[in-house]
Amino acid sequence: MTEALAVSVFVLSGLLVLLQVAIVVDRVRSDRRRKDIAVLRPGIETALASYVADPEAKPPKPPGSELGQLVLREVALEAIVELRGSEGDRLIGLLEQDGTIDALCDELLSKSPVKRRHAAEALGEMRSPESADDLLFGVRDPDCDARVACARALAELGEDDYTAAVVEAADGAAELRPGAAAGVLLSVGRRNPAGIGDALAAGRSIAVRRLAAGVVAELRLAEHAPLLRAILREEDDELVARAARGLGAIGDADAFDDLLALVESPERPWFCRAVAAGALGAIGDPRAAPALEALLEGSGHWMMRDRAAAALAQLGAEGQDALRRRRESAIEEVRDLAGVALEAA
Amino acid sequence: MNGYAAFVFGYFILFATFHAWLLVMAGVELRRHARHVDMANLRRTVRSPLSPPISVLVPAYNEEAGIIESVSSLLALEYPTFEIVVVSDGSKDATVAKMIEGFDMRKVDRPTPPFLEHEEVEGVYVPNGRLNLLLVDKGNGGKADALNAGINFSKYPLVCAIDADSVLEQDALVKTAMPFIEDPERTMVSGGLIRVANGCRIESGRVLEAKLPKKALPMFQVVEYLRAFFGARTGWSAVNGLLIVSGAFGVFRKDAVIAAGGYNTDTVGEDMELVVNIHQTMREQRRPYRVVYIPDPVCWTEAPESMGVLRKQRRRWHRGSIEALWMHKKMMFNPRYGVAGVLAMPAVLLFEIFGPMIELSGYAFAIFAFATGAMQLDTFLLFLAVAVLYGLILSFGSIALEDASFGRHPGWDQLGKLLVFAVLENAGYRQISHVWKMEGVWDLVRGGEWGAMERKGLGSPDPVQEQVGLR
C-alpha cells in the first residue's frame, strides 16, 4: 500500500508540474499574441477606414506578417457588416486586390475542415464574385459544416445559377444542421427569393421544406404563396403549420378557404389549427368570424382559444361582435380571453 | 481496518479515473466550441430574424432596492426579440410599486393560462410605453412557484430563468440561444457560466470591471465554480448527461418545461429537479433531445461572504441534489434513460452525495489508524498527499481549460491568485464544505420529507410539439 501511494504521489506530482508549465506557456503565448494584435490593429483599422472613406486614396500596403493578415481579415469582416454601397464595394475591391480573397479561396482546400469552414464564412460576409467558382466546388466538401458554410457564402452572391447547388446542400444538411441550413435558406430568400421555391418543392426532404416555409414566413415572400397553399393539404402537421403561418404573414387572401378548412379540421393537431386561426386574423377577412367564434367557444384548448380571440380582434366589427357575444359565455376561460381581446382591439 | 483502507483507496481510484475522463471530455468540448462559435456567428445571430424570441423570467421577492436597475439592464440586452417577465412573489416591500412607477405601468385584465399551477395572481401590469415588459404580482409561493407563473404568462417559445440579482453580460442571451438556433428541434435546455461578482465594479446592473474577490471565502468559491463549470458541466454536456443548469441563468424550451410539469415546488433543488425531469420526460416520449452547457455566456452573481450564509447555501444545495435524485430514482442505472440514468445520476450519487461522507471518513480513519499505530506516518502522509494532489490536478486542469479557452483572468496576478487559492482550498475549506453537505443530509433525514411523488403536467398528453409556428 505504501509503495502504491508513493508511486501515485510521484506520478501526480509530475502531472501537476506539467500542468503548471502548460498553463504558463499558454499564457505567455496568448499574452504575446494579444500584445502583437494590440500593436497591429489600430494601424490596420486606420488604413482601412481612410481608404474606404476617400475614393481618391491609394490602397494601403497589405500586412507582411501572417498575424497581420489575420487581423486585417478580422477588421474587414467587422467593417463589412456596417458598410453599404460604394464604401462596401471599395472594401471588397481592396480585399480582392491585396490577395485576401485569394488566400481565403485557397483555405477552402485546407486539410483542416475548421479552416475551410471559417474561410467559407468569411467569404460569405465579403460576397466577392471572385470566390464563386471555389465556393461552388466547396458545396461538395465532405465536411457538413464546411459544405453548409460554402452554400451560404454562395447564396450571399445572389446568382440564380448557383441556387440549385445551394438548395441541394441545404437539403443535405437540414437534418444534421438545421440551424445552419436555415441560415442558407435565409440567404437564398434575401438574395434570390425565387430560389426558395426549389426548397419548398415536393421532391425535397420534409426537414428542408419546413425550414423553407419558415423562411418564406419571416421574409414574407408573397411569390411563394401558391406553393404554401398547396402545402396546406399535405400530411406533415409541422410543415402545414409553418405554411399557414407564412400565408398569414404574407396576408394571402386567396388562402382564406384553405385556412378556414384547417381551422375547422378536428383531425389536425391543436397547433396547426391555432396557427391557422392566427393567419385568418392577419388576413383580416371578416367571413372567418363564425369559425373563429366556434373555435373560441368549443375548442377546449387554451392556445386555440387564445389565438382565435386574438384573430377575432383583427376582423373589425364582425370580430368584435363575436367577442362581445363570447363575453356572455358560460365558460370563464372564454369570457376572460374574449375580454382581453376586446380590450386589445 | 485493511479492508476499509482498501475500500477508501479503491473509491479514490474510481473517483480519480472518472473525473479525469470528465476533464478530458470538457477539454474536447471546449475545443469544439472554440472552433465552432466565433464573432461572425454571434453577429449573424444578433441580426437574424430566425433567432427564436425569448421570455426572460425574473422571480422577485422583496427586491425594491435593486429591481429597477436589474430590469433596466435586462432591457438593454443584445438580442433580436425578447421580453422581460418580472414575477413578484408576494413581495412585502415596494417591489411592485417601484416597478409600476419606474416603468410607467398599468394594471390589465389578463386571464391566467392553465399550463402550470402556482399561487393566485393578484395583478398583471404592462407598460404604457413600448417596453417589452410584463409584471405579474402573485401570492407568495417561492422561487419555483414564481417561475411557473412566469412561464404561464410568457409569450415566447423559449424562457430564460434568472435570479433577480443576477447580472447578465450583454451578449449572454445571444450566446446561450445559439444551441437553439443550431438545432431547434433537439435542444431543450441551455445553460451558461456563472461567475462570482464579488470584487467587481458593478454599476447600473453592468459589470464595468471584472476582478477577483478580495476576501478568501468568495475566492474559494471562484475556484469551486471554475471546477464545477469547466471541469464538470462542460464534460457532461459533451455526452448529454448534464443534470443541472444553474437557477441563476438557464434557457429552456417552454413546451419542454410544461411537458415536464414545470418547476417542482416541493424541493429546494428545483433547478436540478427540472433538468433531470426533462431528461426523464424526453426519454419516455422517445424524443431526441439535448441539454447543453455553453461555457461562454456569463451571468454574474454575488457569492456568500460569510460562513453562516455559505453554510446555509451548501446545505440547501446538497439537500436539493438528493431530493432531485430521489424524485427520479427510477431513472437510476436504467438504460431507458440513457447517459443521464446510467452514468450521470449514479456519478452524482456516488461522488457528490456519498463522496463527502467517504472522504471525511477516510480522513478520520487515517488519523485513527495513525494514532493507534495501525498506519505508519509515511503511509498516512502519502495518503493525504495523494488526495490533495489529485484535487489540485482537477482544479489546475479546470483553470487551465478556462485560461486557454477564454482567458477571463488576463493578469498574471489574477492567475497566480487562482492557483494559490486552489492549493489553499485543501487546507480546511474543502473539508468544511463536506461537513456542511453532511449537515444537508441530516436536514433531509430529520425533516423526513423525501420529496413529492413525480409531477405530471397539467397540459394535454400531447408529446412536446414544435412551437415555431406559434411565434
CSV table of N, CA and C in Angstrom, one decimal, chain B residues 273-378:
chain,number,residue,atom,x,y,z
B,273,GLU,N,-33.9,19.5,-10.3
B,273,GLU,CA,-35.0,18.6,-10.5
B,273,GLU,C,-35.6,18.8,-11.8
B,274,LEU,N,-35.7,20.1,-12.3
B,274,LEU,CA,-36.3,20.3,-13.6
B,274,LEU,C,-35.5,19.7,-14.7
B,275,VAL,N,-34.2,19.8,-14.7
B,275,VAL,CA,-33.4,19.3,-15.8
B,275,VAL,C,-33.4,17.8,-15.8
B,276,VAL,N,-33.4,17.2,-14.6
B,276,VAL,CA,-33.5,15.7,-14.5
B,276,VAL,C,-34.9,15.3,-15.0
B,277,ASN,N,-35.9,16.0,-14.7
B,277,ASN,CA,-37.2,15.8,-15.2
B,277,ASN,C,-37.3,15.8,-16.7
B,278,ILE,N,-36.7,16.8,-17.3
B,278,ILE,CA,-36.7,16.9,-18.7
B,278,ILE,C,-36.0,15.7,-19.4
B,279,HIS,N,-34.9,15.3,-18.8
B,279,HIS,CA,-34.2,14.1,-19.3
B,279,HIS,C,-35.3,12.9,-19.3
B,280,GLN,N,-35.9,12.8,-18.1
B,280,GLN,CA,-36.9,11.7,-18.0
B,280,GLN,C,-38.0,11.8,-19.0
B,281,THR,N,-38.6,13.0,-19.1
B,281,THR,CA,-39.7,13.2,-20.0
B,281,THR,C,-39.3,12.9,-21.4
B,282,MET,N,-38.2,13.4,-21.9
B,282,MET,CA,-37.8,13.2,-23.3
B,282,MET,C,-37.5,11.8,-23.6
B,283,ARG,N,-36.9,11.1,-22.6
B,283,ARG,CA,-36.7,9.7,-22.8
B,283,ARG,C,-38.0,8.9,-22.9
B,284,GLU,N,-38.9,9.2,-22.0
B,284,GLU,CA,-40.1,8.5,-22.0
B,284,GLU,C,-41.0,8.7,-23.3
B,285,GLN,N,-40.8,9.9,-23.8
B,285,GLN,CA,-41.5,10.2,-25.0
B,285,GLN,C,-40.7,9.8,-26.3
B,286,ARG,N,-39.6,9.2,-26.0
B,286,ARG,CA,-38.6,8.8,-27.1
B,286,ARG,C,-38.3,9.9,-28.1
B,287,ARG,N,-38.1,11.0,-27.5
B,287,ARG,CA,-37.8,12.2,-28.4
B,287,ARG,C,-36.3,12.5,-28.4
B,288,PRO,N,-35.6,12.6,-29.5
B,288,PRO,CA,-34.2,13.0,-29.5
B,288,PRO,C,-34.1,14.4,-28.8
B,289,TYR,N,-33.1,14.6,-28.0
B,289,TYR,CA,-33.1,15.9,-27.3
B,289,TYR,C,-31.6,16.1,-26.9
B,290,ARG,N,-31.3,17.3,-26.4
B,290,ARG,CA,-30.0,17.5,-25.8
B,290,ARG,C,-30.2,18.6,-24.8
B,291,VAL,N,-29.4,18.5,-23.7
B,291,VAL,CA,-29.3,19.5,-22.7
B,291,VAL,C,-27.8,20.0,-22.7
B,292,VAL,N,-27.6,21.2,-23.0
B,292,VAL,CA,-26.2,21.7,-23.3
B,292,VAL,C,-25.8,22.7,-22.3
B,293,TYR,N,-24.5,22.8,-22.1
B,293,TYR,CA,-23.9,23.8,-21.3
B,293,TYR,C,-23.0,24.6,-22.2
B,294,ILE,N,-23.1,25.9,-22.2
B,294,ILE,CA,-22.3,26.8,-23.1
B,294,ILE,C,-21.3,27.5,-22.2
B,295,PRO,N,-20.0,27.3,-22.3
B,295,PRO,CA,-19.1,27.8,-21.4
B,295,PRO,C,-18.8,29.3,-21.5
B,296,ASP,N,-19.4,29.9,-22.5
B,296,ASP,CA,-19.0,31.3,-22.9
B,296,ASP,C,-19.9,32.4,-22.3
B,297,PRO,N,-21.2,32.3,-22.4
B,297,PRO,CA,-22.1,33.4,-21.9
B,297,PRO,C,-22.0,33.5,-20.4
B,298,VAL,N,-22.0,34.7,-19.9
B,298,VAL,CA,-21.7,34.9,-18.5
B,298,VAL,C,-22.8,35.6,-17.7
B,299,CYS,N,-23.1,35.0,-16.6
B,299,CYS,CA,-24.0,35.6,-15.6
B,299,CYS,C,-23.2,35.8,-14.3
B,300,TRP,N,-23.3,37.0,-13.8
B,300,TRP,CA,-22.5,37.3,-12.6
B,300,TRP,C,-23.5,37.3,-11.4
B,301,THR,N,-23.0,36.7,-10.3
B,301,THR,CA,-23.8,36.6,-9.1
B,301,THR,C,-23.0,36.8,-7.9
B,302,GLU,N,-23.6,37.4,-6.8
B,302,GLU,CA,-22.8,37.6,-5.6
B,302,GLU,C,-22.7,36.3,-4.8
B,303,ALA,N,-21.5,35.9,-4.5
B,303,ALA,CA,-21.3,34.7,-3.7
B,303,ALA,C,-21.3,35.1,-2.2
B,304,PRO,N,-21.8,34.2,-1.3
B,304,PRO,CA,-21.8,34.5,0.1
B,304,PRO,C,-20.4,34.8,0.6
B,305,GLU,N,-20.4,35.8,1.5
B,305,GLU,CA,-19.1,36.3,2.0
B,305,GLU,C,-18.9,35.9,3.5
B,306,SER,N,-20.0,35.4,4.1
B,306,SER,CA,-19.9,34.9,5.5
B,306,SER,C,-20.1,33.4,5.5
B,307,MET,N,-19.5,32.8,6.5
B,307,MET,CA,-19.5,31.4,6.7
B,307,MET,C,-21.0,30.9,6.9
B,308,GLY,N,-21.7,31.7,7.7
B,308,GLY,CA,-23.1,31.4,8.0
B,308,GLY,C,-24.0,31.2,6.8
B,309,VAL,N,-23.9,32.2,5.9
B,309,VAL,CA,-24.7,32.2,4.7
B,309,VAL,C,-24.2,31.1,3.8
B,310,LEU,N,-22.9,31.0,3.6
B,310,LEU,CA,-22.4,29.9,2.7
B,310,LEU,C,-22.8,28.6,3.2
B,311,ARG,N,-22.7,28.4,4.5
B,311,ARG,CA,-23.1,27.1,5.1
B,311,ARG,C,-24.6,26.8,4.7
B,312,LYS,N,-25.5,27.7,4.9
B,312,LYS,CA,-26.9,27.5,4.6
B,312,LYS,C,-27.0,27.2,3.1
B,313,GLN,N,-26.3,27.9,2.3
B,313,GLN,CA,-26.4,27.6,0.8
B,313,GLN,C,-26.0,26.2,0.5
B,314,ARG,N,-24.9,25.8,1.0
B,314,ARG,CA,-24.3,24.5,0.7
B,314,ARG,C,-25.2,23.3,1.2
B,315,ARG,N,-25.8,23.6,2.4
B,315,ARG,CA,-26.7,22.6,3.0
B,315,ARG,C,-27.9,22.4,2.0
B,316,ARG,N,-28.4,23.6,1.6
B,316,ARG,CA,-29.6,23.6,0.7
B,316,ARG,C,-29.3,22.9,-0.6
B,317,TRP,N,-28.1,23.2,-1.2
B,317,TRP,CA,-27.8,22.7,-2.5
B,317,TRP,C,-27.6,21.1,-2.4
B,318,HIS,N,-27.0,20.7,-1.3
B,318,HIS,CA,-26.8,19.3,-1.2
B,318,HIS,C,-28.1,18.6,-1.0
B,319,ARG,N,-28.9,19.2,-0.1
B,319,ARG,CA,-30.2,18.6,0.1
B,319,ARG,C,-31.0,18.6,-1.2
B,320,GLY,N,-31.0,19.6,-2.0
B,320,GLY,CA,-31.7,19.7,-3.3
B,320,GLY,C,-31.2,18.6,-4.2
B,321,SER,N,-29.9,18.3,-4.3
B,321,SER,CA,-29.4,17.3,-5.2
B,321,SER,C,-30.0,15.9,-4.8
B,322,ILE,N,-30.0,15.7,-3.5
B,322,ILE,CA,-30.5,14.4,-3.0
B,322,ILE,C,-32.0,14.3,-3.3
B,323,GLU,N,-32.7,15.4,-3.1
B,323,GLU,CA,-34.2,15.3,-3.4
B,323,GLU,C,-34.4,15.1,-4.9
B,324,ALA,N,-33.6,15.8,-5.7
B,324,ALA,CA,-33.8,15.6,-7.2
B,324,ALA,C,-33.6,14.1,-7.6
B,325,LEU,N,-32.5,13.5,-7.1
B,325,LEU,CA,-32.2,12.1,-7.4
B,325,LEU,C,-33.3,11.2,-6.9
B,326,TRP,N,-33.8,11.5,-5.7
B,326,TRP,CA,-34.8,10.7,-5.1
B,326,TRP,C,-36.1,10.7,-5.9
B,327,MET,N,-36.5,11.9,-6.3
B,327,MET,CA,-37.7,12.1,-7.0
B,327,MET,C,-37.7,11.4,-8.4
B,328,HIS,N,-36.5,11.1,-8.9
B,328,HIS,CA,-36.4,10.5,-10.2
B,328,HIS,C,-35.6,9.2,-10.1
B,329,LYS,N,-35.8,8.5,-8.9
B,329,LYS,CA,-34.9,7.4,-8.7
B,329,LYS,C,-35.2,6.2,-9.7
B,330,LYS,N,-36.3,6.2,-10.3
B,330,LYS,CA,-36.5,5.1,-11.3
B,330,LYS,C,-35.6,5.2,-12.5
B,331,MET,N,-34.9,6.4,-12.7
B,331,MET,CA,-34.0,6.6,-13.8
B,331,MET,C,-32.6,6.0,-13.4
B,332,MET,N,-32.4,5.8,-12.2
B,332,MET,CA,-31.0,5.4,-11.7
B,332,MET,C,-30.7,4.0,-12.3
B,333,PHE,N,-29.5,4.0,-12.9
B,333,PHE,CA,-29.0,2.7,-13.5
B,333,PHE,C,-29.9,2.1,-14.6
B,334,ASN,N,-30.9,2.9,-15.0
B,334,ASN,CA,-31.9,2.4,-16.0
B,334,ASN,C,-31.5,2.8,-17.4
B,335,PRO,N,-31.1,1.8,-18.3
B,335,PRO,CA,-30.7,2.1,-19.6
B,335,PRO,C,-31.7,2.9,-20.5
B,336,ARG,N,-33.0,2.8,-20.1
B,336,ARG,CA,-34.0,3.5,-20.8
B,336,ARG,C,-33.7,5.0,-20.8
B,337,TYR,N,-33.0,5.5,-19.7
B,337,TYR,CA,-32.8,6.9,-19.6
B,337,TYR,C,-31.4,7.4,-20.0
B,338,GLY,N,-30.8,6.5,-20.8
B,338,GLY,CA,-29.5,6.9,-21.5
B,338,GLY,C,-28.4,7.3,-20.5
B,339,VAL,N,-27.6,8.2,-20.9
B,339,VAL,CA,-26.4,8.7,-20.2
B,339,VAL,C,-26.9,9.2,-18.8
B,340,ALA,N,-28.0,10.0,-18.8
B,340,ALA,CA,-28.4,10.6,-17.6
B,340,ALA,C,-28.7,9.6,-16.5
B,341,GLY,N,-29.4,8.5,-16.9
B,341,GLY,CA,-29.7,7.4,-15.9
B,341,GLY,C,-28.6,6.5,-15.6
B,342,VAL,N,-27.8,6.1,-16.6
B,342,VAL,CA,-26.8,5.1,-16.4
B,342,VAL,C,-25.5,5.6,-15.9
B,343,LEU,N,-25.2,6.8,-16.2
B,343,LEU,CA,-23.9,7.4,-15.8
B,343,LEU,C,-24.0,8.6,-14.9
B,344,ALA,N,-24.7,9.6,-15.4
B,344,ALA,CA,-24.7,10.9,-14.6
B,344,ALA,C,-25.3,10.8,-13.2
B,345,MET,N,-26.5,10.2,-13.2
B,345,MET,CA,-27.1,10.1,-11.8
B,345,MET,C,-26.3,9.2,-10.9
B,346,PRO,N,-25.9,8.0,-11.3
B,346,PRO,CA,-25.0,7.2,-10.4
B,346,PRO,C,-23.8,8.0,-10.0
B,347,ALA,N,-23.2,8.8,-10.9
B,347,ALA,CA,-22.0,9.5,-10.6
B,347,ALA,C,-22.3,10.6,-9.6
B,348,VAL,N,-23.4,11.3,-9.7
B,348,VAL,CA,-23.8,12.3,-8.7
B,348,VAL,C,-24.0,11.6,-7.3
B,349,LEU,N,-24.6,10.4,-7.4
B,349,LEU,CA,-24.9,9.7,-6.1
B,349,LEU,C,-23.6,9.3,-5.5
B,350,LEU,N,-22.7,8.7,-6.3
B,350,LEU,CA,-21.5,8.1,-5.7
B,350,LEU,C,-20.5,9.2,-5.3
B,351,PHE,N,-20.3,10.2,-6.2
B,351,PHE,CA,-19.2,11.2,-6.0
B,351,PHE,C,-19.7,12.5,-5.3
B,352,GLU,N,-20.9,12.9,-5.6
B,352,GLU,CA,-21.3,14.1,-4.9
B,352,GLU,C,-22.1,13.9,-3.6
B,353,ILE,N,-22.9,12.9,-3.6
B,353,ILE,CA,-23.7,12.6,-2.4
B,353,ILE,C,-22.9,11.8,-1.4
B,354,PHE,N,-22.3,10.7,-1.8
B,354,PHE,CA,-21.6,9.8,-0.9
B,354,PHE,C,-20.1,10.3,-0.7
B,355,GLY,N,-19.6,11.0,-1.7
B,355,GLY,CA,-18.2,11.4,-1.7
B,355,GLY,C,-17.8,12.2,-0.5
B,356,PRO,N,-18.5,13.2,0.0
B,356,PRO,CA,-18.1,13.9,1.2
B,356,PRO,C,-18.0,13.0,2.4
B,357,MET,N,-19.0,12.1,2.5
B,357,MET,CA,-19.0,11.2,3.6
B,357,MET,C,-17.8,10.3,3.6
B,358,ILE,N,-17.5,9.7,2.4
B,358,ILE,CA,-16.4,8.8,2.3
B,358,ILE,C,-15.0,9.5,2.5
B,359,GLU,N,-14.9,10.7,2.0
B,359,GLU,CA,-13.7,11.5,2.1
B,359,GLU,C,-13.5,11.8,3.6
B,360,LEU,N,-14.5,12.3,4.3
B,360,LEU,CA,-14.3,12.7,5.7
B,360,LEU,C,-14.0,11.4,6.5
B,361,SER,N,-14.7,10.3,6.2
B,361,SER,CA,-14.4,9.1,7.0
B,361,SER,C,-13.0,8.6,6.7
B,362,GLY,N,-12.6,8.9,5.4
B,362,GLY,CA,-11.2,8.5,5.1
B,362,GLY,C,-10.2,9.2,5.9
B,363,TYR,N,-10.4,10.5,6.1
B,363,TYR,CA,-9.5,11.3,6.9
B,363,TYR,C,-9.6,10.8,8.4
B,364,ALA,N,-10.8,10.6,8.8
B,364,ALA,CA,-11.0,10.1,10.2
B,364,ALA,C,-10.3,8.8,10.4
B,365,PHE,N,-10.5,7.9,9.5
B,365,PHE,CA,-9.9,6.6,9.5
B,365,PHE,C,-8.4,6.7,9.5
B,366,ALA,N,-7.8,7.5,8.7
B,366,ALA,CA,-6.4,7.6,8.6
B,366,ALA,C,-5.8,8.2,9.9
B,367,ILE,N,-6.5,9.2,10.4
B,367,ILE,CA,-6.0,9.8,11.7
B,367,ILE,C,-6.1,8.7,12.8
B,368,PHE,N,-7.2,8.0,12.8
B,368,PHE,CA,-7.3,7.0,13.9
B,368,PHE,C,-6.3,5.9,13.7
B,369,ALA,N,-6.1,5.4,12.5
B,369,ALA,CA,-5.1,4.4,12.2
B,369,ALA,C,-3.7,4.8,12.6
B,370,PHE,N,-3.4,6.0,12.3
B,370,PHE,CA,-2.1,6.6,12.6
B,370,PHE,C,-1.9,6.7,14.1
B,371,ALA,N,-3.0,7.2,14.8
B,371,ALA,CA,-2.9,7.4,16.2
B,371,ALA,C,-2.8,6.1,17.0
B,372,THR,N,-3.4,5.0,16.4
B,372,THR,CA,-3.3,3.7,17.1
B,372,THR,C,-2.2,2.9,16.6
B,373,GLY,N,-1.4,3.4,15.7
B,373,GLY,CA,-0.2,2.7,15.3
B,373,GLY,C,-0.5,1.7,14.2
B,374,ALA,N,-1.7,1.7,13.7
B,374,ALA,CA,-2.1,0.7,12.7
B,374,ALA,C,-1.6,1.2,11.3
B,375,MET,N,-1.3,2.5,11.2
B,375,MET,CA,-0.8,3.0,10.0
B,375,MET,C,0.5,3.8,10.3
B,376,GLN,N,1.5,3.6,9.5
B,376,GLN,CA,2.8,4.4,9.7
B,376,GLN,C,2.6,5.8,9.3
B,377,LEU,N,3.5,6.7,9.8
B,377,LEU,CA,3.4,8.1,9.5
B,377,LEU,C,3.6,8.3,8.0
B,378,ASP,N,4.5,7.6,7.4
B,378,ASP,CA,4.8,7.9,5.9
B,378,ASP,C,3.6,7.5,5.1
